[in-house]
Amino acid sequence: MSESNQMNILLLGSGGREHALALALAASPRCAELFIAPGNGGTVEVGENVALDAEDPAAAAEFARETGCGLVVIGPEAPLVAGVADAVRAAGIPCFGPGAEGAQVEGSKRFSKELMDRAGVPTAAYASFTDEGEALAYVRAQGAPLVVKADGLAAGKGVIVATGLSEAEDAVRSCFGGEFGAAGATVVIEEMLTGPECSLLAFTDGVTVRPMSTSQDHKRALEGDLGPNTGGMGAYSPVPIVTDEEHAAMVAAMERTVETLAAEGIDYRGCLYGGFMLTPAGPKVLEFNARFGDPETQVVLPRLENDLVEVMLAVAERRLSEVELSWRDDWAFTVVLTSAGYPGSYEKGKVITGVERADALPDVTVYHAGTALTDSGDLVTAGGRVLAVTALGPTFEAARDRAYEACELIDFEGKTLRHDIGLRALRGRDAWDA
Ligand code: AMP
Ligand code: GLY
């Protein structure tokens, strides 16, 4: 690759997903300088962390222009919803990530549900409310179980799966009471679905859809899939329990969604994330996200054989039809190490040890999320999800064992993890039957 093919790249975000994206982008011969804004204690080793407000469209576009970036990649949802991709494209710079209109697939659960209806995509039956009294009356009429969702962005925490009536009522009250801020001004109430979950991420340029390999997150904080929802406690890829028929149905749902967005004049270029539940009546969409998943990215990207810069440029320049994806045969497994107390309040600034030893194990990569480097060079905790420890292996079990082996080498005060990531998949499909 000649040097003239190289470009500077700006990546926005600071999570484990962004560390994984940063490593994949930096591995491309097309990447010259990589800037990560704001980045974390891991991305600082991959490129240059820059103190930039990632949610300020004008600031991001200006930085990309000044540094001559040939590609801007947006990791998290907040900058997408804020319109950063629109500003970057308006500045004439190729951008991976939908504009504010497209980001509504994630930014508004109501928009997302209405889009699914128009696209004919199977999803849970629902109703949406802006009035607390009407929402409570609906809850009482329907009866439990029900799922109560704050409409807007709530960092994966604005969803309450209520098994009892009083729990559902409390959830409605806390949404309208401001627990999720402005996100809770509209509340979506859904029927509760059952079955294994499966994440299907897809690259799309708004016309062509290239599904990535399947992955499965573990959303609940506690072992046995108990406790509150979190951003995600662990994942693996591919998902062994998905049938070919289910896979085809999921891909079709993604394609119909992209077609509907395009028909409605919404220019969607980036990653579309379908969160599915494999119900007895077939796969149904629980949610769409307008970005890569976290921690799904930490198991999907290590298996992608393509040059990520080439794929993302093809997305940004609307020529994804030229690209075919290819995947390593290995299984990938990640375990998230969190700060005690997450997803509630937790302490920061705890010194982390053992990351280098864990990272040095064969087939292991430790992705940083909530970490920071102190002035004296110590690696410390700086968030709820601290690290995602990923291992590859020739079998599901081998990848799983290696990931847990690596987790044991890492320590910090309050280190918390689930030890049962992937256990159900090992037991087979029956493990999801009630
Ligand atoms: P969401 O942010 O909409 O994906 O919801 C977060 C998590 O809540 C999902 O990954 C599921 O575990 C759970 N969930 C959401 N909607 C439903 C539903 N209708 N039935 C059962 N569980 C759900
Ligand atoms: N892992 C769930 C998400 O990224 O939304």
mmCIF file of C-alpha atoms and ligand atoms in Angstrom, residues 17 77 106 155-156 199 217-219 230-235 273 287 289 291-297 385, ligand 2:
data_model
loop_
_atom_site.group_PDB
_atom_site.id
_atom_site.type_symbol
_atom_site.label_atom_id
_atom_site.label_comp_id
_atom_site.label_asym_id
_atom_site.label_seq_id
_atom_site.Cartn_x
_atom_site.Cartn_y
_atom_site.Cartn_z
ATOM 1 C CA ARG A 17 -16.000 -1.028 21.991
ATOM 2 C CA GLU A 77 -25.024 6.630 20.433
ATOM 3 C CA GLU A 106 -31.928 4.041 18.944
ATOM 4 C CA ALA A 155 -27.204 3.915 28.741
ATOM 5 C CA GLY A 156 -28.924 0.529 28.561
ATOM 6 C CA SER A 199 -27.391 -9.616 18.555
ATOM 7 C CA ASP A 217 -24.638 -10.364 25.197
ATOM 8 C CA HIS A 218 -25.473 -10.976 28.857
ATOM 9 C CA LYS A 219 -27.405 -7.910 29.984
ATOM 10 C CA THR A 230 -26.540 -3.300 32.537
ATOM 11 C CA GLY A 231 -24.694 -2.174 29.422
ATOM 12 C CA GLY A 232 -23.545 -5.817 29.048
ATOM 13 C CA MET A 233 -21.514 -8.209 31.244
ATOM 14 C CA GLY A 234 -20.035 -10.588 28.674
ATOM 15 C CA ALA A 235 -20.534 -11.964 25.177
ATOM 16 C CA TYR A 273 -27.546 -3.360 15.493
ATOM 17 C CA GLU A 287 -34.422 -2.973 19.955
ATOM 18 C CA ASN A 289 -29.104 0.427 18.046
ATOM 19 C CA ARG A 291 -23.932 1.678 16.448
ATOM 20 C CA PHE A 292 -21.779 -1.291 17.303
ATOM 21 C CA GLY A 293 -22.664 -3.140 20.511
ATOM 22 C CA ASP A 294 -20.554 -3.132 23.628
ATOM 23 C CA PRO A 295 -19.343 -5.804 24.492
ATOM 24 C CA GLU A 296 -20.451 -7.460 21.208
ATOM 25 C CA THR A 297 -17.770 -5.551 19.272
ATOM 26 C CA ARG A 385 -17.434 -1.410 33.123
HETATM 27 N N1 GLY B 2 -24.528 -4.734 24.511
HETATM 28 C C1 GLY B 2 -25.667 -3.941 24.391
HETATM 29 C C2 GLY B 2 -25.491 -2.694 23.680
HETATM 30 O O1 GLY B 2 -24.439 -2.389 23.174
HETATM 31 O O2 GLY B 2 -26.441 -1.946 23.601
#
